[in-house]
Tab-separated table of C-alpha atoms in Angstrom:
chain	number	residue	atom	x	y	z
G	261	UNK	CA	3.591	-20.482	44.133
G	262	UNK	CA	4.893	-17.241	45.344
G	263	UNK	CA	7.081	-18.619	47.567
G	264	UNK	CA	8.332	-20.681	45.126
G	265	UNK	CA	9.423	-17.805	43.090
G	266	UNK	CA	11.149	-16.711	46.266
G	267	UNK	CA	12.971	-19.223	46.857
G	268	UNK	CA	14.363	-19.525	43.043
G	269	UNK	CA	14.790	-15.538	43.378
G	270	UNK	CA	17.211	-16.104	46.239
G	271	UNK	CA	19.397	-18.810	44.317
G	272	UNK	CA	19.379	-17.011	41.498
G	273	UNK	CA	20.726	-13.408	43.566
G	274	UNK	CA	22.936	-15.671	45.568
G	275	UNK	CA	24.900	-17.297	42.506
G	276	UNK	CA	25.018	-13.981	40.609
G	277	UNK	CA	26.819	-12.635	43.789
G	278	UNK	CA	29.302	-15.986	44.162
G	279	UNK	CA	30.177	-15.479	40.472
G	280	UNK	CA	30.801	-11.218	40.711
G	281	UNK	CA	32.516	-11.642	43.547
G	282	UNK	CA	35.085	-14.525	42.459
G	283	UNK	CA	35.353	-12.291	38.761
G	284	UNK	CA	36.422	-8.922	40.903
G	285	UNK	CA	38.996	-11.670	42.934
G	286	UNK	CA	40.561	-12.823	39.477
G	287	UNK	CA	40.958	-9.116	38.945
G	288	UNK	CA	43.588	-8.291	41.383
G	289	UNK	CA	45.218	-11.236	41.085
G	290	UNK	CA	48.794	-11.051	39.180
G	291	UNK	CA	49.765	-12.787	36.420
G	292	UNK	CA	53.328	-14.114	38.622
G	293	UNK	CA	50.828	-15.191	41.130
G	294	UNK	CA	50.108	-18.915	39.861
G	295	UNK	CA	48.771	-20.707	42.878
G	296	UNK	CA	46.041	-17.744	43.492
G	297	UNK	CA	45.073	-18.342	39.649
G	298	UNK	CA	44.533	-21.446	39.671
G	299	UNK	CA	42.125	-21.831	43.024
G	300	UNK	CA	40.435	-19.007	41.439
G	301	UNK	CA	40.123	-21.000	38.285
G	302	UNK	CA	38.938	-24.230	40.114
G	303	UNK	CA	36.417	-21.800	42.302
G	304	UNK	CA	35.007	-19.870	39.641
G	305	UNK	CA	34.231	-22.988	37.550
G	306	UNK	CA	32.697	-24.941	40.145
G	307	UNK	CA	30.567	-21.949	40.928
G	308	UNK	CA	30.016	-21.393	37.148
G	309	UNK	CA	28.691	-25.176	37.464
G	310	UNK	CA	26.316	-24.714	40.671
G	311	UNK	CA	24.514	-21.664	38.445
G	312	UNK	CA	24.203	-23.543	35.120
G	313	UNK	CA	22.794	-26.309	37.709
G	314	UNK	CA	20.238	-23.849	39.124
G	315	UNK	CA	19.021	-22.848	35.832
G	316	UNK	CA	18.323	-26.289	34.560
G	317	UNK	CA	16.364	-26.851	37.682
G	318	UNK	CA	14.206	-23.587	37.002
G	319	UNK	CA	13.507	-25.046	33.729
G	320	UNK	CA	12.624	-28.033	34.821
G	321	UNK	CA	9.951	-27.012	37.420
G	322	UNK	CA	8.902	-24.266	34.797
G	323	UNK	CA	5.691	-26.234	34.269
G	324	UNK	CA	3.742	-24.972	37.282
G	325	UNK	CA	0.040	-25.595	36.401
G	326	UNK	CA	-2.654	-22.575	38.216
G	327	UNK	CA	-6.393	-23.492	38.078
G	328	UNK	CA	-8.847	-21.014	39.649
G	329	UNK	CA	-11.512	-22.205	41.694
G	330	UNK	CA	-14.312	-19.859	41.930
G	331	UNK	CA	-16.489	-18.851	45.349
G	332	UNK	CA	-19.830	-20.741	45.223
G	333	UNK	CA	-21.342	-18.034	46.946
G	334	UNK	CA	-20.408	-15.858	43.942
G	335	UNK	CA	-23.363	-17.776	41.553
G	336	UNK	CA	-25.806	-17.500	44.131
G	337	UNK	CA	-25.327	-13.558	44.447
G	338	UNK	CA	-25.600	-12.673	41.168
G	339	UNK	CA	-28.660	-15.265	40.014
G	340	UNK	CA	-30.714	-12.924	42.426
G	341	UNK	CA	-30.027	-10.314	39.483
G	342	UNK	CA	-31.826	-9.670	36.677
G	343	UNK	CA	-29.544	-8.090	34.673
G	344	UNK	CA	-25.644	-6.770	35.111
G	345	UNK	CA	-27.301	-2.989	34.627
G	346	UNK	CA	-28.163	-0.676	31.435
G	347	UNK	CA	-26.768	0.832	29.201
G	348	UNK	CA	-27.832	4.707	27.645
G	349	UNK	CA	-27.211	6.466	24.824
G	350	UNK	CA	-27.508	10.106	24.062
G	351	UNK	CA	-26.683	12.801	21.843
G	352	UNK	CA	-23.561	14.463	23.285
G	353	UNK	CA	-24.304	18.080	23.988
G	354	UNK	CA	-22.562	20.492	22.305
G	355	UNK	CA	-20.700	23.677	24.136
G	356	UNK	CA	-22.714	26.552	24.547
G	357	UNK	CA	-20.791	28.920	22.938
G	358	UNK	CA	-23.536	31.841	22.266
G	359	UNK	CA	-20.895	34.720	23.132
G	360	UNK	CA	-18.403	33.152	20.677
G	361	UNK	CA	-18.530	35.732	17.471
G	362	UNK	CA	-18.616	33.805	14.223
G	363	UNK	CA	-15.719	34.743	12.173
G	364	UNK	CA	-16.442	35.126	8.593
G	365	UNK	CA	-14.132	34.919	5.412
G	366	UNK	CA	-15.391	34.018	1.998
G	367	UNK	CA	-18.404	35.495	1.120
G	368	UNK	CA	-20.336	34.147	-2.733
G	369	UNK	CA	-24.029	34.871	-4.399
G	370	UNK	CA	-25.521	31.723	-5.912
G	371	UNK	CA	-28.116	31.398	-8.215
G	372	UNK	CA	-31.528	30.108	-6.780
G	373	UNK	CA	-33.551	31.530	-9.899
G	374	UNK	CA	-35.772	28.676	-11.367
G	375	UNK	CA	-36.271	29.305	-15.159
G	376	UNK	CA	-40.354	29.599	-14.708
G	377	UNK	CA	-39.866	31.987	-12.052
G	378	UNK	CA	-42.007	35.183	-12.968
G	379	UNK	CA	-40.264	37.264	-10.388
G	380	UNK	CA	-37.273	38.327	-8.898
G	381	UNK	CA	-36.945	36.010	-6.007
G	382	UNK	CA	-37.634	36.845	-2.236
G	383	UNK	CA	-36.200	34.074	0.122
G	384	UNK	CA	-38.396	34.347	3.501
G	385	UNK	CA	-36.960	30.904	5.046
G	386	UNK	CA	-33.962	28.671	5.161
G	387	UNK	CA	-33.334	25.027	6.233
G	388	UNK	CA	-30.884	22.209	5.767
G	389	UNK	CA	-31.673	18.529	5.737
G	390	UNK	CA	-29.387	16.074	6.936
G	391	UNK	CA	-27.635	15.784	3.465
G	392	UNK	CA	-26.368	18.866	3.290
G	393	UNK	CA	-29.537	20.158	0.437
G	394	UNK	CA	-31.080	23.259	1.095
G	395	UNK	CA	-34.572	23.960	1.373
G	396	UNK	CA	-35.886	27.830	0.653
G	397	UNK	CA	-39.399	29.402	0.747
G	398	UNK	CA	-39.681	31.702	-2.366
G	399	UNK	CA	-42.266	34.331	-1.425
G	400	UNK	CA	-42.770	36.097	-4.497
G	401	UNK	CA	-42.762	32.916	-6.686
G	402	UNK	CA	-45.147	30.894	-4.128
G	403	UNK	CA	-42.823	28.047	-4.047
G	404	UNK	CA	-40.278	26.256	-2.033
G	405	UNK	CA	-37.451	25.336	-3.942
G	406	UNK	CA	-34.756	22.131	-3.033
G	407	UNK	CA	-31.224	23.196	-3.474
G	408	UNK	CA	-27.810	20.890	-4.011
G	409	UNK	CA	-25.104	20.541	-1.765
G	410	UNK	CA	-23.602	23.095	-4.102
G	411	UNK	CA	-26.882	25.737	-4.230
G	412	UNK	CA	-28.274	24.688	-7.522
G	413	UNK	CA	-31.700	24.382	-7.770
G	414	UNK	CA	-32.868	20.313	-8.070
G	415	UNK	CA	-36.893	20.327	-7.672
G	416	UNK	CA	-39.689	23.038	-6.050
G	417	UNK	CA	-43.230	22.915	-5.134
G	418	UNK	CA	-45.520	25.506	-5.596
G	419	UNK	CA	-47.884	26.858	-2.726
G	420	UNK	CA	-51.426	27.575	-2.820
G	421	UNK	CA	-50.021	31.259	-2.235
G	422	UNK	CA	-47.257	33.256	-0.352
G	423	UNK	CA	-44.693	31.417	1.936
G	424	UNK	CA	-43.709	33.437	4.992
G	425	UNK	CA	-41.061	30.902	7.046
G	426	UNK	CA	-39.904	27.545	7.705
G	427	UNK	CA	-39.115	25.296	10.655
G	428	UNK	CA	-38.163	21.347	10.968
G	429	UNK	CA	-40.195	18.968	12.311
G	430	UNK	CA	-37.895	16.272	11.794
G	431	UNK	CA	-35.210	15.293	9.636
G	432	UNK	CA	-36.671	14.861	6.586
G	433	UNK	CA	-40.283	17.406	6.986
G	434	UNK	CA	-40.196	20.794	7.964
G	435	UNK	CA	-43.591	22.845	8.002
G	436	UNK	CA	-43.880	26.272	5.900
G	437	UNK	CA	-46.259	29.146	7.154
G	438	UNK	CA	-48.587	29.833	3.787
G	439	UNK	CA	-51.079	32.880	4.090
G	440	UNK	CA	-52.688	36.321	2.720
G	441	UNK	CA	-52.775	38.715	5.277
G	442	UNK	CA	-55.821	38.942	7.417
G	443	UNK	CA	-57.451	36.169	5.095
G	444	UNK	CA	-56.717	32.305	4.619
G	445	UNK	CA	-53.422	31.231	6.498
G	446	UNK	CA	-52.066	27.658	6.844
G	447	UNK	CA	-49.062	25.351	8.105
G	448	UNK	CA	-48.159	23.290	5.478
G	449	UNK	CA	-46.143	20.047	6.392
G	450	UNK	CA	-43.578	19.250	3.443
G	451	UNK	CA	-41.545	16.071	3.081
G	452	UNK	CA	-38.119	15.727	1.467
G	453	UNK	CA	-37.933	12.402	-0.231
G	454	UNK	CA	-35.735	10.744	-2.949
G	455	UNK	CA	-34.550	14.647	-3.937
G	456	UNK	CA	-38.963	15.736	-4.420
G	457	UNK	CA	-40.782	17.629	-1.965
G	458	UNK	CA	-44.034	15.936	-1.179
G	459	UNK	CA	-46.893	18.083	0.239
G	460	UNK	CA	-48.204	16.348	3.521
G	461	UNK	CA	-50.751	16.968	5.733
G	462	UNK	CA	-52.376	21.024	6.266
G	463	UNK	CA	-53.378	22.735	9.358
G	464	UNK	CA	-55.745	26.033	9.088
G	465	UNK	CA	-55.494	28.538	11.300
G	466	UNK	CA	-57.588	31.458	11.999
G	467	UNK	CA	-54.843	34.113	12.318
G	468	UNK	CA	-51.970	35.501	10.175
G	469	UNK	CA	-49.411	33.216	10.168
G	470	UNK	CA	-46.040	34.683	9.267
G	471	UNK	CA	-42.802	33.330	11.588
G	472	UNK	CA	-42.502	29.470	12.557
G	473	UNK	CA	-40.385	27.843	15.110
G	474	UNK	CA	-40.558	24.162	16.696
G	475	UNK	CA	-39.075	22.958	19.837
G	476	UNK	CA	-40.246	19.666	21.684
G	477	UNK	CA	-43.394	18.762	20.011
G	478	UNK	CA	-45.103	22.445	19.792
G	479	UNK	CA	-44.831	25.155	17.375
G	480	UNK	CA	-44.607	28.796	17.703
G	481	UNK	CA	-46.162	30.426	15.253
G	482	UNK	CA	-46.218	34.980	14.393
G	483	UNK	CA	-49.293	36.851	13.300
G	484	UNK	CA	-47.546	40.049	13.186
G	485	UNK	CA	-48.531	40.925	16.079
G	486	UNK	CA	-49.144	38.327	18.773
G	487	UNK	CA	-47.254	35.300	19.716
G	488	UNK	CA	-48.841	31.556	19.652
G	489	UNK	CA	-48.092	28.019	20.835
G	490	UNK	CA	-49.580	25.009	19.241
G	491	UNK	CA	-49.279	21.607	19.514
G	492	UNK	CA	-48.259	19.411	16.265
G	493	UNK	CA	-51.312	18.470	15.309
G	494	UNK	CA	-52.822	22.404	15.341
G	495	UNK	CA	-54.366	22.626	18.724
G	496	UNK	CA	-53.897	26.009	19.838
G	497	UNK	CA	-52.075	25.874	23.335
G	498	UNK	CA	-51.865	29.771	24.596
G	499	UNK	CA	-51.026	33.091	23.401
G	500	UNK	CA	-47.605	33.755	24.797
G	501	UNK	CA	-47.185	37.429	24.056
G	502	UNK	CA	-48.765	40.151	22.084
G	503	UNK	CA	-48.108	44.044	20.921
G	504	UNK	CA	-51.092	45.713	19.173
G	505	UNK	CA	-49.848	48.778	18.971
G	506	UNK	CA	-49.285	48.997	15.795
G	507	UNK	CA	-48.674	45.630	12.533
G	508	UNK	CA	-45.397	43.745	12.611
G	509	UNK	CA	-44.488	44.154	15.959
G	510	UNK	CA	-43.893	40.435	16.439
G	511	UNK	CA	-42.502	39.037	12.959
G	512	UNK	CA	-40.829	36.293	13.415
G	513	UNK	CA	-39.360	34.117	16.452
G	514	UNK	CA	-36.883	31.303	17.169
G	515	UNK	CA	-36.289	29.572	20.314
G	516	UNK	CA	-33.313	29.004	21.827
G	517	UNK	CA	-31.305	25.901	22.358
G	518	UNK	CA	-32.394	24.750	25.631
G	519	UNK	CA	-36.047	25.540	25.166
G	520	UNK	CA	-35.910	28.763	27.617
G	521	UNK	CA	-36.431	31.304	25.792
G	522	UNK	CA	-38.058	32.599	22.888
G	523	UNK	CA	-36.650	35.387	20.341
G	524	UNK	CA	-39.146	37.845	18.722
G	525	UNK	CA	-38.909	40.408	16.072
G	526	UNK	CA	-40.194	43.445	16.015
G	527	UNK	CA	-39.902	45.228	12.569
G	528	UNK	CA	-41.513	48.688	12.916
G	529	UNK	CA	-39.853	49.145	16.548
G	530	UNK	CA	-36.580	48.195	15.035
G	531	UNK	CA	-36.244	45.877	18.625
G	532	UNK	CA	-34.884	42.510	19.088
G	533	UNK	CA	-36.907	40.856	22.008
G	534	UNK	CA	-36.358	37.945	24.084
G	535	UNK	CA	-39.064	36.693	26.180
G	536	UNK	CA	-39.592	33.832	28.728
G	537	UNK	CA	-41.611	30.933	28.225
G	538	UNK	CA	-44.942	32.439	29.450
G	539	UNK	CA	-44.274	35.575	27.516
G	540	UNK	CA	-42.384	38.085	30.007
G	541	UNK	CA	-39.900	40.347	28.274
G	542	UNK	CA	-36.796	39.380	29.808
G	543	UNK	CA	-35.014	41.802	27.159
G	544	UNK	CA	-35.213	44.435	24.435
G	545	UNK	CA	-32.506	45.284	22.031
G	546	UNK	CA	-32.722	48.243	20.043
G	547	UNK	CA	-29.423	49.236	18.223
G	548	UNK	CA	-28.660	51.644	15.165
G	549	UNK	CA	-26.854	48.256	13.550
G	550	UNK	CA	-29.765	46.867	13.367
G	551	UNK	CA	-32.725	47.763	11.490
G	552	UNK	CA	-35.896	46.683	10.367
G	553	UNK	CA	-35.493	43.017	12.086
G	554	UNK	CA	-36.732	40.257	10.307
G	555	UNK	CA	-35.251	36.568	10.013
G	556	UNK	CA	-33.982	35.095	12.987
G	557	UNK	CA	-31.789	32.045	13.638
G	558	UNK	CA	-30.243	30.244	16.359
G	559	UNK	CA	-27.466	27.727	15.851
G	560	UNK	CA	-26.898	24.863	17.587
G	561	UNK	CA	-24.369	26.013	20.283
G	562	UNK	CA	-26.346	29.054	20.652
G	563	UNK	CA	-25.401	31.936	18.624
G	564	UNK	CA	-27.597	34.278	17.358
G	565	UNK	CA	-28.072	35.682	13.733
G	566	UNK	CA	-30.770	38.067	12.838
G	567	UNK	CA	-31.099	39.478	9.411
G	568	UNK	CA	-31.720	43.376	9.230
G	569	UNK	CA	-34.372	44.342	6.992
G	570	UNK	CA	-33.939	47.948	6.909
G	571	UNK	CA	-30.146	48.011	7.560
G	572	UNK	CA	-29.450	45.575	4.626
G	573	UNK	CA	-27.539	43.583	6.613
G	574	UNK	CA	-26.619	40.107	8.859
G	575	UNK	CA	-25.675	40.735	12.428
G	576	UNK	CA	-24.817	38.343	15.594
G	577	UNK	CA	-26.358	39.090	18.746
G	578	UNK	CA	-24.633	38.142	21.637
G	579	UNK	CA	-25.489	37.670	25.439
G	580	UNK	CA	-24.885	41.076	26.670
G	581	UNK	CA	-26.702	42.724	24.007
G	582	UNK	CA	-23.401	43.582	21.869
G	583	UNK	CA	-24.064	43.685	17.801
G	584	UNK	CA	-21.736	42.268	15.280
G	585	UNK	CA	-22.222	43.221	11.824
G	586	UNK	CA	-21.041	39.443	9.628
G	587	UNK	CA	-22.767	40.657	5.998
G	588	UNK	CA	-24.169	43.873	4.607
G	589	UNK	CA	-25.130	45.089	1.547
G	590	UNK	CA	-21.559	46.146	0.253
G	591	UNK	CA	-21.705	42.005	0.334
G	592	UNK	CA	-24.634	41.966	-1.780
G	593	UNK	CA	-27.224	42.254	0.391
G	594	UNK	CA	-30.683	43.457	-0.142
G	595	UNK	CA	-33.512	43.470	2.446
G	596	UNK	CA	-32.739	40.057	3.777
G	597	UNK	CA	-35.490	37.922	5.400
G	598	UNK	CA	-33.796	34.645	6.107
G	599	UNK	CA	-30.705	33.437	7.722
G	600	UNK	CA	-29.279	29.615	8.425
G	601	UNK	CA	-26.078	28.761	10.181
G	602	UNK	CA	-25.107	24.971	8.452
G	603	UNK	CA	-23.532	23.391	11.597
G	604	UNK	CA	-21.723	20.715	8.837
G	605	UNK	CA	-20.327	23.507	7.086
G	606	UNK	CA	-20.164	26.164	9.179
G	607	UNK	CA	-21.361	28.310	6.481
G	608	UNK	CA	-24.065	30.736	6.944
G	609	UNK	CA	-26.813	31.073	4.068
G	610	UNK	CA	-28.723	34.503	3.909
G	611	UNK	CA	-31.891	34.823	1.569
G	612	UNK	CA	-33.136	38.222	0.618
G	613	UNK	CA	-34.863	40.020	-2.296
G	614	UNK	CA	-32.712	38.887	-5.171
G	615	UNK	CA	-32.376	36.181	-7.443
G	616	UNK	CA	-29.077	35.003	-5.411
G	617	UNK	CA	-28.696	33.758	-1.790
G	618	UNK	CA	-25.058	34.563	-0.101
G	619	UNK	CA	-23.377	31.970	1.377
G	620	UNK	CA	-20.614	32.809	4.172
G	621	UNK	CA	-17.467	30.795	5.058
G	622	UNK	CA	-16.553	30.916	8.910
G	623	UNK	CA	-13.567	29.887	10.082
């Protein structure tokens, strides 16, 4: 076949050359000239004859017919083979962009009071579900409350007595630290379902419990002053780290994105800490900004957001140790204890003691 279209290639070239070179002849011929015209006449239709010729033989041989005959040896190969090879899916990872400062704009208090509320509120943990509704751990009312995709309060359940913090266990459960200091203290498991917050199951444990975090199956959980790891189901696993020197030394913790690190909060020592794994202090922060540390939060490319008790305020910590004050209490603040960056709306929701919770726009 291909040379076939050669060979119609070269006809066609060599009749388009015939036919410019007998029009640029006709050109220079002039008009007194009457035996040159008419041989160019006669040649240039004969030649105009031999291409309409060629192109009615193209068409006619136009219907070429190719068929493919495949290798044997090709089937034989490839019924050796199970399969052609597999396919995997994964979340795509997002950037790491921890040093990137969050830039805020539009700052508003909501209303999270519930009308039998018998106290001013005192938000001590934040989550989202996958919805967009907010979930927040009243400490002064014993409840946890479900927020709206625009902050109104839907339903809440009441605890057996003070909630301290909140992590997620999975999309629609998140467990809530529940305790009396140096008495009964619990993890209870809450589920999110049709807008109502069921109470699941309960796991005791014989110290304080005050900050929660979860990362791959285990929980880390505060008694204000050590550091624990348990497994899901409330076996204890080690103590990571611990500072007896004096109550609230390690308040509450978060772990960072990769699984790492852990951050810890020391509220008396006014120090940010972030440790290893098996507990060595890889870093202490301790900067005028920030005071009092409490609530801790890291979002999902890394950033992190620690609430400042004593300083009334919200700051971002990033990796060189450099503060960046994003709310303080010319905003509305008042001893905040929580803080939640909403990755779908790239707001950031701060609880404190007030009957409001301020909500951040970032652009």
């Amino acid at each position: 076949m291909k040379q076939s279209l050669k060979t119609d290639t070269d006809k066609c070239s060599k009749a388009t050359n015939g036919l410019k070179k007998i029009s640029d002849a006709i050109t220079y011929i002039k008009t007194d000239q009457n035996d040159l015209s008419f041989i160019a006449y006669q040649r240039a239709s004969e030649m105009v004859s031999h291409a309409d010729n060629i192109l009615k033989e193209l068409t006619v041989h136009r219907s070429t017919v190719v068929t493919f005959k495949s290798n044997p040896s090709i089937d034989e190969t490839l019924s050796g083979f199970r399969c052609l090879g597999d396919i995997k899916c994964a979340e795509k990872q997002l950037e790491n962009n921890k040093n990137t400062i969050l830039e805020c704009s539009n700052k508003s208090l909501y209303d999270i009071r519930s009308a039998s509320d018998n106290v001013t509120c005192e938000i001590r943990g934040i989550w989202e579900l996958p919805g967009g509704e907010i979930l927040i751990a009243d400490n002064n009312n014993k409840r946890v409350k479900l927020l709206d995709t625009q902050y109104k309060v839907v339903t809440h359940t009441d605890c057996w007595s003070h909630p301290w913090d909140m992590c997620s266990i999975s999309p629609t459960e998140v467990a809530v630290t529940v305790g009396v200091y140096a008495r009964t203290n619990t993890v209870q498991f809450l589920i999110v379902n049709n807008r109502q917050i069921v109470k699941g199951r309960e796991l005791k444990i014989i110290h304080n419990c005050h900050g929660i975090a979860h990362f791959n199956g285990s929980l880390f959980i505060t008694s204000l002053t050590a550091l624990y790891q348990y497994t899901l189901a409330g076996q204890l696993v080690k103590k990571i780290y611990e500072d007896t020197s004096r109550n609230f030394t390690v308040h509450k913790c978060a772990v960072c994105t990769d699984g790492s690190k852990l951050y810890v909060t020391n509220l008396k020592d006014h120090k940010l800490l972030t440790l290893s794994m098996d507990g060595t202090v890889l870093s202490c922060l301790k900067d005028r900004v920030l005071r009092s540390p409490t609530g801790i939060h890291v979002t999902e490319t890394g950033q992190l957001i620690v609430c400042g008790r004593g300083s009334h305020n919200v700051v971002q910590v990033n990796g060189e140790g450099g503060v960046m004050t994003l709310a303080s209490k010319t905003d509305g603040l008042h001893e905040p204890e929580a803080v939640y960056f909403s990755a779908c709306t790239g707001r950031i929701i701060v609880g404190h003691t007030s009957d409001k919770i301020l909500v951040i726009n970032t652009n």
